[in-house]
C-alpha cells in the first residue's frame, strides 16, 4: 500500500502517496485549502446570480472538493449544480472513510454516496445536484467546448506529475471553460501562470490558504 493517512495543520486528514512523495492536499490544512481555493475563490466567485452552474474537477481523489460542492448545492436549492470530476485511480471507500474530512457529516450529502455513485454516467444525487464521475485520464474525456463555469484544477504538483501541467492540458482546460468562467488551482508556479496566460486566460494571483503565499484564479474573459 503506497498511501498513508496524515494529519494536516487544521486537524483534517490527507493522504500521502509514498511513490510520488506527495500529499493529496496541503499539509498546512486539507479542509482549509479546499474551502479557500476551490469553494471561496472558484465556485462562490461564479455562483452569484446564477440559476445553474457547471463544475469540473480534475482529480476526484478523496472527494473532498465535490463533497463541499454538494454542501453548497444544499445551501442554494434554487441553483442547479451539474458537476463532473475525473479520476483514473479511484480510492477505496474503506480507505477514504478513515479520513476526518467530511465534517459534520449531516451537513451535506453523505460522502459515501459520492464514492458509491457509478463511474462514467451522470447520476442525480440531490434534486439540484447531478454528478458525473469519469474514470479516465484527463485528456481522454471528450468534454464539450466552452461548457464549464468553474474548473477545479487539483492535480498533483508540477514537479511530481508534470504531464498534468503541459501547455496542451492547460489549453484543453481553456477550451472547455465557458466565457466568463474560471479555473482555480492551489499552484502558483511562474511557469504555470505563464502557460495559462498563453492559452488566453487572464491570470489573477490571490492570497493562498495558510502556508501558501499565492493561489491562482484564471479567468476566461467573456
Ligand atoms: C492532488 S490529488 C487531488 C485531491 C482531490 N481533489 C481531493 O480532494 O482529494 C490529485 C488527483 O489527481 C488524480 N490524477 C492522476 N492522474 C490524473 C489524470 N491523468 N487525470 C485526472 N486526474 C488524475 C490522482 O489520482 C489524484 O486523485
XYZ file of C-alpha atoms and ligand atoms in Angstrom:
249
model
C 0.000 0.000 0.000
C 1.504 3.314 -1.113
C -0.928 5.571 0.723
C -0.720 6.676 4.340
C -3.103 8.867 6.335
C -1.518 12.124 7.557
C -2.919 14.810 9.865
C -2.654 18.356 8.454
C -2.302 21.774 10.087
C -6.042 22.395 10.525
C -6.632 18.982 12.115
C -8.140 17.404 8.990
C -6.504 14.427 7.327
C -4.932 13.985 3.935
C -3.319 11.057 2.128
C 0.394 10.752 1.451
C 1.483 8.905 -1.690
C 4.884 7.390 -0.923
C 5.699 6.653 -4.577
C 5.209 10.275 -5.641
C 6.322 11.627 -2.255
C 3.280 13.880 -2.466
C 0.129 14.575 -0.453
C -3.426 14.887 -1.798
C -3.882 18.267 -0.074
C -1.823 20.943 1.648
C -0.028 19.713 4.745
C -0.955 23.073 6.311
C -4.668 22.202 6.210
C -6.555 19.948 3.818
C -10.053 21.258 4.567
C -8.862 24.840 4.677
C -7.160 24.541 1.282
C -10.256 23.081 -0.410
C -12.572 25.674 1.094
C -10.267 28.569 0.240
C -9.060 27.683 -3.251
C -11.934 25.750 -4.837
C -15.014 26.910 -2.950
C -14.364 30.523 -1.951
C -12.302 31.665 -4.945
C -13.817 29.302 -7.506
C -17.399 28.181 -7.024
C -18.609 31.036 -4.828
C -16.967 33.571 -7.169
C -19.040 32.403 -10.158
C -22.243 31.478 -8.309
C -23.769 34.880 -7.709
C -26.972 35.476 -9.694
C -26.940 32.087 -11.447
C -29.783 29.558 -11.740
C -27.352 26.818 -12.850
C -23.637 26.156 -12.576
C -21.388 23.644 -14.310
C -18.361 22.471 -12.352
C -15.428 20.308 -13.457
C -12.831 18.898 -11.099
C -9.559 17.401 -12.298
C -8.579 14.787 -9.702
C -11.511 13.442 -7.608
C -9.183 11.757 -5.077
C -10.831 11.675 -1.659
C -13.911 13.517 -2.961
C -13.465 16.433 -0.562
C -13.930 19.201 -3.159
C -17.040 17.544 -4.561
C -18.496 16.953 -1.094
C -18.016 20.656 -0.278
C -19.663 21.456 -3.617
C -22.650 19.269 -2.694
C -22.892 21.193 0.598
C -23.131 24.404 -1.489
C -25.889 22.813 -3.558
C -27.838 22.113 -0.375
C -27.282 25.712 0.715
C -28.517 27.012 -2.690
C -31.587 24.910 -3.563
C -32.630 27.300 -6.341
C -29.372 26.717 -8.257
C -28.880 23.551 -10.327
C -25.394 22.041 -9.974
C -24.017 19.957 -12.839
C -20.738 18.539 -11.537
C -18.189 16.406 -13.387
C -14.970 15.005 -11.973
C -12.110 12.969 -13.410
C -10.079 10.281 -11.681
C -8.095 7.483 -13.331
C -7.156 5.847 -9.997
C -10.194 5.769 -7.667
C -9.542 5.334 -3.957
C -11.415 2.701 -1.965
C -14.152 3.850 0.395
C -12.531 1.615 3.048
C -9.566 3.994 2.968
C -11.432 7.279 2.461
C -13.897 6.625 5.302
C -10.980 6.753 7.750
C -10.336 10.433 6.878
C -11.977 13.113 9.022
C -12.602 15.355 6.010
C -16.389 15.246 5.728
C -17.396 17.020 8.862
C -20.098 17.494 10.032
C -21.424 14.537 8.032
C -25.044 15.651 8.432
C -24.197 18.962 6.720
C -24.422 17.574 3.204
C -24.706 14.523 1.102
C -23.011 11.522 2.719
C -19.508 11.324 1.269
C -20.058 7.602 0.807
C -22.805 8.380 -1.721
C -20.298 10.303 -3.829
C -17.874 7.382 -3.755
C -20.584 4.777 -4.340
C -22.018 6.649 -7.340
C -21.334 4.755 -10.562
C -18.473 5.824 -12.813
C -18.935 7.111 -16.347
C -22.589 8.064 -16.091
C -24.435 11.106 -14.834
C -26.486 10.496 -11.680
C -28.866 12.803 -9.815
C -27.875 12.680 -6.139
C -29.975 15.630 -4.967
C -32.895 17.431 -6.625
C -30.404 20.137 -7.699
C -27.145 18.166 -7.885
C -26.074 15.909 -10.751
C -22.710 14.131 -10.564
C -20.779 12.537 -13.420
C -17.540 10.827 -12.419
C -15.187 9.911 -15.274
C -12.750 7.113 -14.578
C -10.094 8.119 -17.116
C -7.071 10.361 -17.534
C -7.989 13.995 -18.137
C -7.106 14.126 -21.824
C -9.207 11.047 -22.645
C -12.600 12.552 -21.781
C -14.322 14.368 -24.677
C -15.799 17.360 -22.851
C -17.812 19.889 -24.869
C -16.197 23.213 -25.725
C -16.955 26.335 -23.655
C -19.012 24.321 -21.118
C -17.776 24.672 -17.525
C -18.275 27.751 -15.352
C -15.598 26.679 -12.917
C -12.728 24.206 -13.204
C -11.095 22.952 -10.013
C -7.621 22.071 -11.280
C -6.397 19.876 -8.412
C -3.656 17.766 -9.980
C -0.540 16.644 -8.136
C 2.154 19.340 -8.222
C 4.011 20.065 -11.484
C 7.311 18.669 -10.165
C 5.537 15.404 -9.183
C 3.247 14.934 -12.185
C 4.437 17.305 -14.959
C 2.224 15.625 -17.572
C -0.823 17.241 -15.901
C 0.520 20.771 -16.374
C 1.632 20.803 -20.007
C 0.529 23.643 -22.308
C -1.650 21.075 -24.125
C -3.586 20.145 -20.958
C -3.988 23.781 -19.926
C -5.138 24.736 -23.445
C -7.750 21.988 -23.210
C -8.945 23.446 -19.907
C -9.253 26.845 -21.592
C -11.232 25.339 -24.474
C -13.804 23.666 -22.192
C -14.225 26.676 -19.863
C -17.261 28.820 -20.671
C -16.736 32.512 -21.417
C -16.817 34.275 -18.045
C -15.774 31.042 -16.335
C -12.688 30.433 -14.214
C -10.048 27.810 -13.489
C -8.738 27.761 -9.931
C -5.716 25.955 -8.589
C -3.535 25.923 -5.496
C -0.454 26.035 -7.735
C 1.044 29.486 -8.360
C 4.283 28.466 -10.095
C 5.551 31.100 -12.524
C 5.626 28.702 -15.476
C 2.035 27.583 -14.850
C 0.877 31.215 -14.741
C 2.732 31.970 -17.983
C 1.263 28.896 -19.691
C -2.268 29.795 -18.536
C -1.806 33.317 -19.961
C -0.523 31.879 -23.231
C -3.771 29.863 -23.517
C -5.839 33.039 -23.264
C -6.709 33.174 -19.552
C -6.402 36.379 -17.543
C -4.426 35.192 -14.529
C -5.015 36.531 -11.036
C -2.647 35.674 -8.183
C -4.724 35.670 -4.988
C -3.588 35.138 -1.398
C -3.254 31.405 -0.828
C -4.545 29.266 2.027
C -2.437 29.037 5.210
C 1.164 28.104 4.375
C 0.931 29.304 0.744
C 1.589 32.879 -0.331
C -0.430 32.642 -3.532
C -3.007 30.644 -5.439
C -4.245 31.184 -8.988
C -7.590 32.091 -10.465
C -7.512 32.132 -14.268
C -10.451 33.906 -15.873
C -11.748 33.273 -19.394
C -12.975 36.744 -20.162
C -16.389 36.723 -21.867
C -3.886 16.427 -5.525
S -4.818 14.939 -5.721
C -6.479 15.510 -5.769
C -7.132 15.659 -4.454
C -8.632 15.627 -4.558
N -9.188 16.733 -5.291
C -9.194 15.522 -3.160
O -9.917 16.438 -2.734
O -8.898 14.540 -2.514
C -4.584 14.630 -7.476
C -5.548 13.619 -8.047
O -5.369 13.597 -9.475
C -5.528 12.252 -9.889
N -4.922 12.066 -11.224
C -3.732 11.491 -11.523
N -3.541 11.465 -12.851
C -4.643 12.026 -13.416
C -5.051 12.252 -14.746
N -4.275 11.909 -15.797
N -6.245 12.833 -14.969
C -7.049 13.191 -13.915
N -6.696 13.003 -12.616
C -5.526 12.426 -12.366
C -4.826 11.484 -8.794
O -5.149 10.107 -8.810
C -5.311 12.219 -7.556
O -6.502 11.677 -7.068
